[in-house]
Amino acid sequence: MEIILSETLGFCVGVRQVVDLAHECLKKASQKNIPAYSIGWFIHNQRVVKQLSELGLRHIEQPEDAPAGVALVRAHGITDELRNRFIQAGFELIDGTCRNVEYSQKIIRDVNKDDHIVIAGIAGHSEVTALSGVQDNDGVVIPSFVVQNTQDVNNLPHIGGRWVLMTQTTLPASEYKNILQAMKQKFGDSMIIGNHLCAGALRRNKALIDLCGQVEAVIVVGGKNSANTTALVHLVEDNGLPAFHVESAEEVTEQMRCYSIVGLTAGTSTPQSDIDEVYKALKGEML
């Protein structure tokens, strides 16, 4: 069996940064003899989370959950209200917010008071939550509408003013395109685009589409709770190929080895070690 690797796979820049900062968080906490925390799941990969947990990085959601210490802000960011509560509770924050998310939050913070913010994304996704929780200079949350599909766009109220379309930066391009078109049809010149999809995610998707033209099936490596990894699985299926979503080499099956040529890609939270082990398992070197 031949295995072709996607040209873009594994850790993105933002995830690589937050993993490095997780180690910095542990180091700083050790030097000060105080606890180290991650605010929410900083990466959607069980193995990486387990490794850092064993080193002492504890997962918490609220400042009330534990004594003050050094706390890592996840790559998807957090709401301004939650950030302020951690600071007021005496936590020292290490900010792992992806620069794309940070930029998106700044755009929302800088909009005119009469503008209406629309966030295209998955309701409840941590990035969408962070964008929905941006505060103005007076500490008031800037109102926003979250739309997951074109029907949600159709349900938006007909009110005056400018509409600013923001997006979850990792939203599948096809979903964003549909929402953007619906927004243009409904609001016309009253709508402007605030931010854009992550360029790295678009390159990853393009590389996967190219890969689909060369193989019979695709193995996608990544956390089952990772939205971007799940989106890669759907992209393979949309291109008419079988897709197999595995978290580790232990999930590789004989069915995956029955093809003459398969593709291998991975989500943004997948370390190179996981990719290498799945590759070996597909080759039958690690059963």
PDB file of C-alpha atoms in Angstrom:
ATOM      1  CA  MET A   1       0.000   0.000   0.000  1.00  0.00           C
ATOM      2  CA  GLU A   2       1.222   3.482  -0.910  1.00  0.00           C
ATOM      3  CA  ILE A   3       0.622   6.350   1.531  1.00  0.00           C
ATOM      4  CA  ILE A   4       0.687   9.965   0.369  1.00  0.00           C
ATOM      5  CA  LEU A   5       0.998  12.679   3.010  1.00  0.00           C
ATOM      6  CA  SER A   6      -0.911  15.912   2.595  1.00  0.00           C
ATOM      7  CA  GLU A   7       1.362  18.884   1.946  1.00  0.00           C
ATOM      8  CA  THR A   8      -0.150  20.648   4.985  1.00  0.00           C
ATOM      9  CA  LEU A   9      -0.951  18.680   8.134  1.00  0.00           C
ATOM     10  CA  GLY A  10      -0.450  18.727  11.894  1.00  0.00           C
ATOM     11  CA  PHE A  11       0.165  21.656  14.234  1.00  0.00           C
ATOM     12  CA  CYS A  12      -0.727  25.105  12.930  1.00  0.00           C
ATOM     13  CA  VAL A  13       1.222  28.192  14.017  1.00  0.00           C
ATOM     14  CA  GLY A  14      -1.302  29.079  16.717  1.00  0.00           C
ATOM     15  CA  VAL A  15      -1.353  25.612  18.262  1.00  0.00           C
ATOM     16  CA  ARG A  16       2.438  25.319  18.166  1.00  0.00           C
ATOM     17  CA  GLN A  17       2.607  28.655  19.981  1.00  0.00           C
ATOM     18  CA  VAL A  18       0.139  27.663  22.699  1.00  0.00           C
ATOM     19  CA  VAL A  19       1.924  24.341  23.328  1.00  0.00           C
ATOM     20  CA  ASP A  20       5.204  26.234  23.779  1.00  0.00           C
ATOM     21  CA  LEU A  21       3.435  28.651  26.127  1.00  0.00           C
ATOM     22  CA  ALA A  22       2.041  25.727  28.127  1.00  0.00           C
ATOM     23  CA  HIS A  23       5.612  24.687  28.914  1.00  0.00           C
ATOM     24  CA  GLU A  24       6.429  28.310  29.763  1.00  0.00           C
ATOM     25  CA  CYS A  25       3.426  28.364  32.101  1.00  0.00           C
ATOM     26  CA  LEU A  26       4.705  25.261  33.900  1.00  0.00           C
ATOM     27  CA  LYS A  27       8.215  26.705  34.157  1.00  0.00           C
ATOM     28  CA  LYS A  28       7.036  30.035  35.552  1.00  0.00           C
ATOM     29  CA  ALA A  29       4.717  28.355  38.056  1.00  0.00           C
ATOM     30  CA  SER A  30       7.537  26.085  39.219  1.00  0.00           C
ATOM     31  CA  GLN A  31       9.872  29.043  39.706  1.00  0.00           C
ATOM     32  CA  LYS A  32       7.269  30.832  41.812  1.00  0.00           C
ATOM     33  CA  ASN A  33       6.130  27.650  43.576  1.00  0.00           C
ATOM     34  CA  ILE A  34       2.500  28.223  42.590  1.00  0.00           C
ATOM     35  CA  PRO A  35       0.033  26.098  40.562  1.00  0.00           C
ATOM     36  CA  ALA A  36      -0.103  26.047  36.750  1.00  0.00           C
ATOM     37  CA  TYR A  37      -3.430  25.992  34.934  1.00  0.00           C
ATOM     38  CA  SER A  38      -5.014  25.942  31.510  1.00  0.00           C
ATOM     39  CA  ILE A  39      -8.224  27.949  31.163  1.00  0.00           C
ATOM     40  CA  GLY A  40     -10.358  25.481  29.252  1.00  0.00           C
ATOM     41  CA  TRP A  41      -8.862  22.848  26.937  1.00  0.00           C
ATOM     42  CA  PHE A  42      -5.937  24.641  25.324  1.00  0.00           C
ATOM     43  CA  ILE A  43      -5.640  21.999  22.583  1.00  0.00           C
ATOM     44  CA  HIS A  44      -8.020  19.303  21.321  1.00  0.00           C
ATOM     45  CA  ASN A  45      -5.596  16.403  21.573  1.00  0.00           C
ATOM     46  CA  GLN A  46      -5.881  13.946  24.448  1.00  0.00           C
ATOM     47  CA  ARG A  47      -2.268  12.804  24.320  1.00  0.00           C
ATOM     48  CA  VAL A  48      -0.792  16.315  24.489  1.00  0.00           C
ATOM     49  CA  VAL A  49      -3.221  17.307  27.243  1.00  0.00           C
ATOM     50  CA  LYS A  50      -2.343  14.158  29.221  1.00  0.00           C
ATOM     51  CA  GLN A  51       1.403  14.745  28.850  1.00  0.00           C
ATOM     52  CA  LEU A  52       1.171  18.311  30.129  1.00  0.00           C
ATOM     53  CA  SER A  53      -1.292  17.309  32.835  1.00  0.00           C
ATOM     54  CA  GLU A  54       1.248  14.797  34.124  1.00  0.00           C
ATOM     55  CA  LEU A  55       3.776  17.641  34.247  1.00  0.00           C
ATOM     56  CA  GLY A  56       1.381  19.605  36.447  1.00  0.00           C
ATOM     57  CA  LEU A  57      -0.784  21.691  34.106  1.00  0.00           C
ATOM     58  CA  ARG A  58      -4.293  21.542  35.542  1.00  0.00           C
ATOM     59  CA  HIS A  59      -7.436  22.283  33.538  1.00  0.00           C
ATOM     60  CA  ILE A  60      -9.916  24.771  35.063  1.00  0.00           C
ATOM     61  CA  GLU A  61     -12.841  26.752  33.668  1.00  0.00           C
ATOM     62  CA  GLN A  62     -13.411  29.458  36.292  1.00  0.00           C
ATOM     63  CA  PRO A  63     -11.153  31.351  38.744  1.00  0.00           C
ATOM     64  CA  GLU A  64     -13.272  29.980  41.578  1.00  0.00           C
ATOM     65  CA  ASP A  65     -12.213  26.444  40.666  1.00  0.00           C
ATOM     66  CA  ALA A  66      -8.746  26.645  42.254  1.00  0.00           C
ATOM     67  CA  PRO A  67      -6.254  28.821  44.173  1.00  0.00           C
ATOM     68  CA  ALA A  68      -4.569  31.580  42.166  1.00  0.00           C
ATOM     69  CA  GLY A  69      -1.558  30.636  40.047  1.00  0.00           C
ATOM     70  CA  VAL A  70      -0.224  30.985  36.511  1.00  0.00           C
ATOM     71  CA  ALA A  71      -2.963  30.358  33.933  1.00  0.00           C
ATOM     72  CA  LEU A  72      -2.693  29.775  30.187  1.00  0.00           C
ATOM     73  CA  VAL A  73      -5.306  31.342  27.897  1.00  0.00           C
ATOM     74  CA  ARG A  74      -6.218  28.843  25.156  1.00  0.00           C
ATOM     75  CA  ALA A  75      -5.599  29.502  21.453  1.00  0.00           C
ATOM     76  CA  HIS A  76      -9.304  30.135  20.801  1.00  0.00           C
ATOM     77  CA  GLY A  77      -9.256  32.918  23.381  1.00  0.00           C
ATOM     78  CA  ILE A  78     -11.668  33.689  26.217  1.00  0.00           C
ATOM     79  CA  THR A  79     -14.256  36.378  26.895  1.00  0.00           C
ATOM     80  CA  ASP A  80     -13.153  39.722  28.302  1.00  0.00           C
ATOM     81  CA  GLU A  81     -15.339  39.137  31.344  1.00  0.00           C
ATOM     82  CA  LEU A  82     -13.659  35.828  32.147  1.00  0.00           C
ATOM     83  CA  ARG A  83     -10.199  37.292  31.574  1.00  0.00           C
ATOM     84  CA  ASN A  84     -10.939  40.145  34.000  1.00  0.00           C
ATOM     85  CA  ARG A  85     -12.255  37.756  36.640  1.00  0.00           C
ATOM     86  CA  PHE A  86      -9.069  35.692  36.521  1.00  0.00           C
ATOM     87  CA  ILE A  87      -6.938  38.818  36.865  1.00  0.00           C
ATOM     88  CA  GLN A  88      -9.044  40.146  39.739  1.00  0.00           C
ATOM     89  CA  ALA A  89      -8.717  36.772  41.480  1.00  0.00           C
ATOM     90  CA  GLY A  90      -4.926  37.136  41.445  1.00  0.00           C
ATOM     91  CA  PHE A  91      -4.023  34.835  38.541  1.00  0.00           C
ATOM     92  CA  GLU A  92      -1.055  35.648  36.320  1.00  0.00           C
ATOM     93  CA  LEU A  93      -2.140  35.058  32.740  1.00  0.00           C
ATOM     94  CA  ILE A  94      -0.014  33.782  29.873  1.00  0.00           C
ATOM     95  CA  ASP A  95      -1.905  34.662  26.716  1.00  0.00           C
ATOM     96  CA  GLY A  96      -1.976  31.883  24.128  1.00  0.00           C
ATOM     97  CA  THR A  97      -4.759  33.470  22.069  1.00  0.00           C
ATOM     98  CA  CYS A  98      -4.154  32.891  18.354  1.00  0.00           C
ATOM     99  CA  ARG A  99      -3.213  36.149  16.637  1.00  0.00           C
ATOM    100  CA  ASN A 100      -6.108  35.681  14.181  1.00  0.00           C
ATOM    101  CA  VAL A 101      -8.597  35.480  17.053  1.00  0.00           C
ATOM    102  CA  GLU A 102      -6.925  38.403  18.808  1.00  0.00           C
ATOM    103  CA  TYR A 103      -7.265  40.457  15.620  1.00  0.00           C
ATOM    104  CA  SER A 104     -10.938  39.481  15.304  1.00  0.00           C
ATOM    105  CA  GLN A 105     -11.621  40.588  18.875  1.00  0.00           C
ATOM    106  CA  LYS A 106      -9.960  43.937  18.144  1.00  0.00           C
ATOM    107  CA  ILE A 107     -12.167  44.488  15.103  1.00  0.00           C
ATOM    108  CA  ILE A 108     -15.289  43.893  17.203  1.00  0.00           C
ATOM    109  CA  ARG A 109     -13.972  46.202  19.913  1.00  0.00           C
ATOM    110  CA  ASP A 110     -13.380  48.981  17.369  1.00  0.00           C
ATOM    111  CA  VAL A 111     -16.742  48.898  15.551  1.00  0.00           C
ATOM    112  CA  ASN A 112     -19.079  51.867  15.624  1.00  0.00           C
ATOM    113  CA  LYS A 113     -21.676  51.848  18.365  1.00  0.00           C
ATOM    114  CA  ASP A 114     -24.527  51.661  15.844  1.00  0.00           C
ATOM    115  CA  ASP A 115     -23.051  48.691  13.942  1.00  0.00           C
ATOM    116  CA  HIS A 116     -24.524  45.192  14.249  1.00  0.00           C
ATOM    117  CA  ILE A 117     -22.079  42.296  14.696  1.00  0.00           C
ATOM    118  CA  VAL A 118     -22.869  38.942  13.074  1.00  0.00           C
ATOM    119  CA  ILE A 119     -20.590  35.992  13.866  1.00  0.00           C
ATOM    120  CA  ALA A 120     -20.613  33.095  11.402  1.00  0.00           C
ATOM    121  CA  GLY A 121     -19.656  29.998  13.353  1.00  0.00           C
ATOM    122  CA  ILE A 122     -20.599  27.021  15.465  1.00  0.00           C
ATOM    123  CA  ALA A 123     -22.620  28.094  18.495  1.00  0.00           C
ATOM    124  CA  GLY A 124     -20.773  27.049  21.644  1.00  0.00           C
ATOM    125  CA  HIS A 125     -17.387  26.723  19.917  1.00  0.00           C
ATOM    126  CA  SER A 126     -14.773  28.321  22.156  1.00  0.00           C
ATOM    127  CA  GLU A 127     -13.649  30.817  19.493  1.00  0.00           C
ATOM    128  CA  VAL A 128     -17.236  31.922  18.869  1.00  0.00           C
ATOM    129  CA  THR A 129     -17.725  32.292  22.623  1.00  0.00           C
ATOM    130  CA  ALA A 130     -14.601  34.466  22.816  1.00  0.00           C
ATOM    131  CA  LEU A 131     -15.808  36.677  19.960  1.00  0.00           C
ATOM    132  CA  SER A 132     -19.285  36.949  21.475  1.00  0.00           C
ATOM    133  CA  GLY A 133     -17.808  38.122  24.769  1.00  0.00           C
ATOM    134  CA  VAL A 134     -15.851  41.175  23.642  1.00  0.00           C
ATOM    135  CA  GLN A 135     -16.475  44.245  25.819  1.00  0.00           C
ATOM    136  CA  ASP A 136     -16.406  47.941  24.935  1.00  0.00           C
ATOM    137  CA  ASN A 137     -14.365  50.546  26.814  1.00  0.00           C
ATOM    138  CA  ASP A 138     -17.069  50.754  29.487  1.00  0.00           C
ATOM    139  CA  GLY A 139     -16.917  47.029  30.196  1.00  0.00           C
ATOM    140  CA  VAL A 140     -20.219  46.274  28.461  1.00  0.00           C
ATOM    141  CA  VAL A 141     -20.439  43.217  26.200  1.00  0.00           C
ATOM    142  CA  ILE A 142     -20.836  44.271  22.562  1.00  0.00           C
ATOM    143  CA  PRO A 143     -24.062  42.641  21.279  1.00  0.00           C
ATOM    144  CA  SER A 144     -23.750  40.113  18.480  1.00  0.00           C
ATOM    145  CA  PHE A 145     -25.759  37.559  16.526  1.00  0.00           C
ATOM    146  CA  VAL A 146     -24.356  34.056  15.940  1.00  0.00           C
ATOM    147  CA  VAL A 147     -25.391  32.448  12.650  1.00  0.00           C
ATOM    148  CA  GLN A 148     -24.637  28.805  11.850  1.00  0.00           C
ATOM    149  CA  ASN A 149     -26.369  28.601   8.470  1.00  0.00           C
ATOM    150  CA  THR A 150     -28.354  30.557   5.900  1.00  0.00           C
ATOM    151  CA  GLN A 151     -31.612  30.040   7.795  1.00  0.00           C
ATOM    152  CA  ASP A 152     -30.094  31.840  10.777  1.00  0.00           C
ATOM    153  CA  VAL A 153     -29.213  34.712   8.424  1.00  0.00           C
ATOM    154  CA  ASN A 154     -32.808  34.832   7.173  1.00  0.00           C
ATOM    155  CA  ASN A 155     -33.978  35.082  10.790  1.00  0.00           C
ATOM    156  CA  LEU A 156     -31.875  38.179  11.514  1.00  0.00           C
ATOM    157  CA  PRO A 157     -34.013  41.256  12.227  1.00  0.00           C
ATOM    158  CA  HIS A 158     -34.552  43.989   9.647  1.00  0.00           C
ATOM    159  CA  ILE A 159     -33.091  46.957  11.484  1.00  0.00           C
ATOM    160  CA  GLY A 160     -31.130  49.948  10.253  1.00  0.00           C
ATOM    161  CA  GLY A 161     -27.406  50.427  10.524  1.00  0.00           C
ATOM    162  CA  ARG A 162     -24.338  48.675   9.184  1.00  0.00           C
ATOM    163  CA  TRP A 163     -23.900  44.909   9.524  1.00  0.00           C
ATOM    164  CA  VAL A 164     -20.375  43.635  10.201  1.00  0.00           C
ATOM    165  CA  LEU A 165     -19.822  39.968   9.314  1.00  0.00           C
ATOM    166  CA  MET A 166     -17.243  38.256  11.492  1.00  0.00           C
ATOM    167  CA  THR A 167     -16.382  34.583  11.232  1.00  0.00           C
ATOM    168  CA  GLN A 168     -14.990  31.781  13.300  1.00  0.00           C
ATOM    169  CA  THR A 169     -11.611  31.653  11.578  1.00  0.00           C
ATOM    170  CA  THR A 170     -11.650  27.851  11.234  1.00  0.00           C
ATOM    171  CA  LEU A 171     -15.185  27.586   9.821  1.00  0.00           C
ATOM    172  CA  PRO A 172     -15.302  25.355   6.704  1.00  0.00           C
ATOM    173  CA  ALA A 173     -14.961  27.561   3.628  1.00  0.00           C
ATOM    174  CA  SER A 174     -18.134  26.185   2.014  1.00  0.00           C
ATOM    175  CA  GLU A 175     -20.227  27.091   5.074  1.00  0.00           C
ATOM    176  CA  TYR A 176     -18.728  30.575   5.248  1.00  0.00           C
ATOM    177  CA  LYS A 177     -19.351  31.120   1.534  1.00  0.00           C
ATOM    178  CA  ASN A 178     -23.042  30.227   1.906  1.00  0.00           C
ATOM    179  CA  ILE A 179     -23.471  32.525   4.913  1.00  0.00           C
ATOM    180  CA  LEU A 180     -21.609  35.366   3.186  1.00  0.00           C
ATOM    181  CA  GLN A 181     -23.828  35.077   0.111  1.00  0.00           C
ATOM    182  CA  ALA A 182     -26.979  35.067   2.265  1.00  0.00           C
ATOM    183  CA  MET A 183     -25.758  38.149   4.151  1.00  0.00           C
ATOM    184  CA  LYS A 184     -25.094  39.996   0.871  1.00  0.00           C
ATOM    185  CA  GLN A 185     -28.542  39.095  -0.446  1.00  0.00           C
ATOM    186  CA  LYS A 186     -30.272  40.267   2.725  1.00  0.00           C
ATOM    187  CA  PHE A 187     -28.327  43.414   3.593  1.00  0.00           C
ATOM    188  CA  GLY A 188     -26.618  44.442   0.354  1.00  0.00           C
ATOM    189  CA  ASP A 189     -24.384  47.480   0.744  1.00  0.00           C
ATOM    190  CA  SER A 190     -25.260  47.678   4.454  1.00  0.00           C
ATOM    191  CA  MET A 191     -22.999  44.671   5.094  1.00  0.00           C
ATOM    192  CA  ILE A 192     -19.206  44.739   5.373  1.00  0.00           C
ATOM    193  CA  ILE A 193     -16.705  41.937   5.998  1.00  0.00           C
ATOM    194  CA  GLY A 194     -14.890  42.248   9.316  1.00  0.00           C
ATOM    195  CA  ASN A 195     -12.358  39.421   9.331  1.00  0.00           C
ATOM    196  CA  HIS A 196     -11.436  36.437   7.168  1.00  0.00           C
ATOM    197  CA  LEU A 197     -10.979  32.693   7.431  1.00  0.00           C
ATOM    198  CA  CYS A 198      -7.590  31.514   8.678  1.00  0.00           C
ATOM    199  CA  ALA A 199      -5.155  31.422   5.744  1.00  0.00           C
ATOM    200  CA  GLY A 200      -3.471  28.356   7.221  1.00  0.00           C
ATOM    201  CA  ALA A 201      -6.784  26.499   7.398  1.00  0.00           C
ATOM    202  CA  LEU A 202      -7.521  27.374   3.770  1.00  0.00           C
ATOM    203  CA  ARG A 203      -4.102  26.056   2.694  1.00  0.00           C
ATOM    204  CA  ARG A 204      -4.745  22.847   4.658  1.00  0.00           C
ATOM    205  CA  ASN A 205      -8.113  22.399   2.947  1.00  0.00           C
ATOM    206  CA  LYS A 206      -6.679  23.061  -0.515  1.00  0.00           C
ATOM    207  CA  ALA A 207      -3.884  20.560   0.110  1.00  0.00           C
ATOM    208  CA  LEU A 208      -6.469  17.978   1.176  1.00  0.00           C
ATOM    209  CA  ILE A 209      -8.602  18.555  -1.915  1.00  0.00           C
ATOM    210  CA  ASP A 210      -5.490  18.069  -4.063  1.00  0.00           C
ATOM    211  CA  LEU A 211      -4.701  14.902  -2.106  1.00  0.00           C
ATOM    212  CA  CYS A 212      -8.194  13.525  -2.728  1.00  0.00           C
ATOM    213  CA  GLY A 213      -7.473  13.577  -6.450  1.00  0.00           C
ATOM    214  CA  GLN A 214      -4.552  11.178  -5.986  1.00  0.00           C
ATOM    215  CA  VAL A 215      -5.857   8.511  -3.584  1.00  0.00           C
ATOM    216  CA  GLU A 216      -8.639   6.002  -2.947  1.00  0.00           C
ATOM    217  CA  ALA A 217      -9.322   6.923   0.693  1.00  0.00           C
ATOM    218  CA  VAL A 218      -8.019   9.323   3.330  1.00  0.00           C
ATOM    219  CA  ILE A 219      -7.029   8.769   6.954  1.00  0.00           C
ATOM    220  CA  VAL A 220      -7.570  11.879   9.099  1.00  0.00           C
ATOM    221  CA  VAL A 221      -5.625  11.990  12.375  1.00  0.00           C
ATOM    222  CA  GLY A 222      -6.892  14.168  15.208  1.00  0.00           C
ATOM    223  CA  GLY A 223      -9.044  14.511  18.295  1.00  0.00           C
ATOM    224  CA  LYS A 224     -12.665  13.387  18.069  1.00  0.00           C
ATOM    225  CA  ASN A 225     -13.573  16.633  19.870  1.00  0.00           C
ATOM    226  CA  SER A 226     -11.678  18.776  17.351  1.00  0.00           C
ATOM    227  CA  ALA A 227     -14.001  20.788  15.104  1.00  0.00           C
ATOM    228  CA  ASN A 228     -11.333  21.433  12.475  1.00  0.00           C
ATOM    229  CA  THR A 229     -10.414  17.730  12.289  1.00  0.00           C
ATOM    230  CA  THR A 230     -14.074  16.792  11.877  1.00  0.00           C
ATOM    231  CA  ALA A 231     -14.310  19.394   9.107  1.00  0.00           C
ATOM    232  CA  LEU A 232     -11.421  17.660   7.297  1.00  0.00           C
ATOM    233  CA  VAL A 233     -13.319  14.364   7.475  1.00  0.00           C
ATOM    234  CA  HIS A 234     -16.387  16.013   5.934  1.00  0.00           C
ATOM    235  CA  LEU A 235     -14.244  17.617   3.231  1.00  0.00           C
ATOM    236  CA  VAL A 236     -12.933  14.194   2.195  1.00  0.00           C
ATOM    237  CA  GLU A 237     -16.478  12.822   2.091  1.00  0.00           C
ATOM    238  CA  ASP A 238     -17.658  15.839   0.076  1.00  0.00           C
ATOM    239  CA  ASN A 239     -14.991  14.900  -2.473  1.00  0.00           C
ATOM    240  CA  GLY A 240     -16.497  11.427  -2.792  1.00  0.00           C
ATOM    241  CA  LEU A 241     -13.893   9.390  -0.915  1.00  0.00           C
ATOM    242  CA  PRO A 242     -14.049   7.198   2.191  1.00  0.00           C
ATOM    243  CA  ALA A 243     -12.695   9.051   5.238  1.00  0.00           C
ATOM    244  CA  PHE A 244     -11.382   7.383   8.400  1.00  0.00           C
ATOM    245  CA  HIS A 245     -11.043   9.541  11.523  1.00  0.00           C
ATOM    246  CA  VAL A 246      -8.532   8.150  14.022  1.00  0.00           C
ATOM    247  CA  GLU A 247      -7.009   9.648  17.157  1.00  0.00           C
ATOM    248  CA  SER A 248      -4.109   7.238  17.428  1.00  0.00           C
ATOM    249  CA  ALA A 249      -2.323   4.293  15.821  1.00  0.00           C
ATOM    250  CA  GLU A 250      -4.383   1.909  17.959  1.00  0.00           C
ATOM    251  CA  GLU A 251      -7.460   2.812  15.890  1.00  0.00           C
ATOM    252  CA  VAL A 252      -5.926   1.775  12.561  1.00  0.00           C
ATOM    253  CA  THR A 253      -7.797  -1.243  11.162  1.00  0.00           C
ATOM    254  CA  GLU A 254      -7.307  -3.795   8.390  1.00  0.00           C
ATOM    255  CA  GLN A 255     -10.066  -2.065   6.428  1.00  0.00           C
ATOM    256  CA  MET A 256      -7.843   1.006   6.126  1.00  0.00           C
ATOM    257  CA  ARG A 257      -5.020  -1.140   4.737  1.00  0.00           C
ATOM    258  CA  CYS A 258      -7.104  -2.690   1.961  1.00  0.00           C
ATOM    259  CA  TYR A 259      -6.591   0.215  -0.444  1.00  0.00           C
ATOM    260  CA  SER A 260      -3.763   0.414  -2.963  1.00  0.00           C
ATOM    261  CA  ILE A 261      -3.128   4.082  -2.228  1.00  0.00           C
ATOM    262  CA  VAL A 262      -4.368   6.196   0.691  1.00  0.00           C
ATOM    263  CA  GLY A 263      -3.892   9.772   1.796  1.00  0.00           C
ATOM    264  CA  LEU A 264      -2.930  10.904   5.280  1.00  0.00           C
ATOM    265  CA  THR A 265      -3.772  14.275   6.800  1.00  0.00           C
ATOM    266  CA  ALA A 266      -4.193  15.643  10.321  1.00  0.00           C
ATOM    267  CA  GLY A 267      -5.954  18.391  12.246  1.00  0.00           C
ATOM    268  CA  THR A 268      -4.300  21.494  13.637  1.00  0.00           C
ATOM    269  CA  SER A 269      -4.037  20.006  17.143  1.00  0.00           C
ATOM    270  CA  THR A 270      -2.310  16.800  16.042  1.00  0.00           C
ATOM    271  CA  PRO A 271       1.386  16.449  16.975  1.00  0.00           C
ATOM    272  CA  GLN A 272       3.877  14.970  14.524  1.00  0.00           C
ATOM    273  CA  SER A 273       4.371  11.953  16.801  1.00  0.00           C
ATOM    274  CA  ASP A 274       0.718  10.920  16.341  1.00  0.00           C
ATOM    275  CA  ILE A 275       1.010  11.288  12.570  1.00  0.00           C
ATOM    276  CA  ASP A 276       4.212   9.215  12.467  1.00  0.00           C
ATOM    277  CA  GLU A 277       2.679   6.418  14.546  1.00  0.00           C
ATOM    278  CA  VAL A 278      -0.442   6.219  12.384  1.00  0.00           C
ATOM    279  CA  TYR A 279       1.765   6.119   9.281  1.00  0.00           C
ATOM    280  CA  LYS A 280       3.744   3.193  10.719  1.00  0.00           C
ATOM    281  CA  ALA A 281       0.554   1.394  11.719  1.00  0.00           C
ATOM    282  CA  LEU A 282      -0.833   1.724   8.207  1.00  0.00           C
ATOM    283  CA  LYS A 283       2.409   0.248   6.889  1.00  0.00           C
ATOM    284  CA  GLY A 284       2.032  -2.635   9.321  1.00  0.00           C
ATOM    285  CA  GLU A 285       5.148  -1.663  11.247  1.00  0.00           C
ATOM    286  CA  MET A 286       3.221  -1.085  14.472  1.00  0.00           C
ATOM    287  CA  LEU A 287       0.201  -3.328  15.012  1.00  0.00           C
TER     288      LEU A 287
END
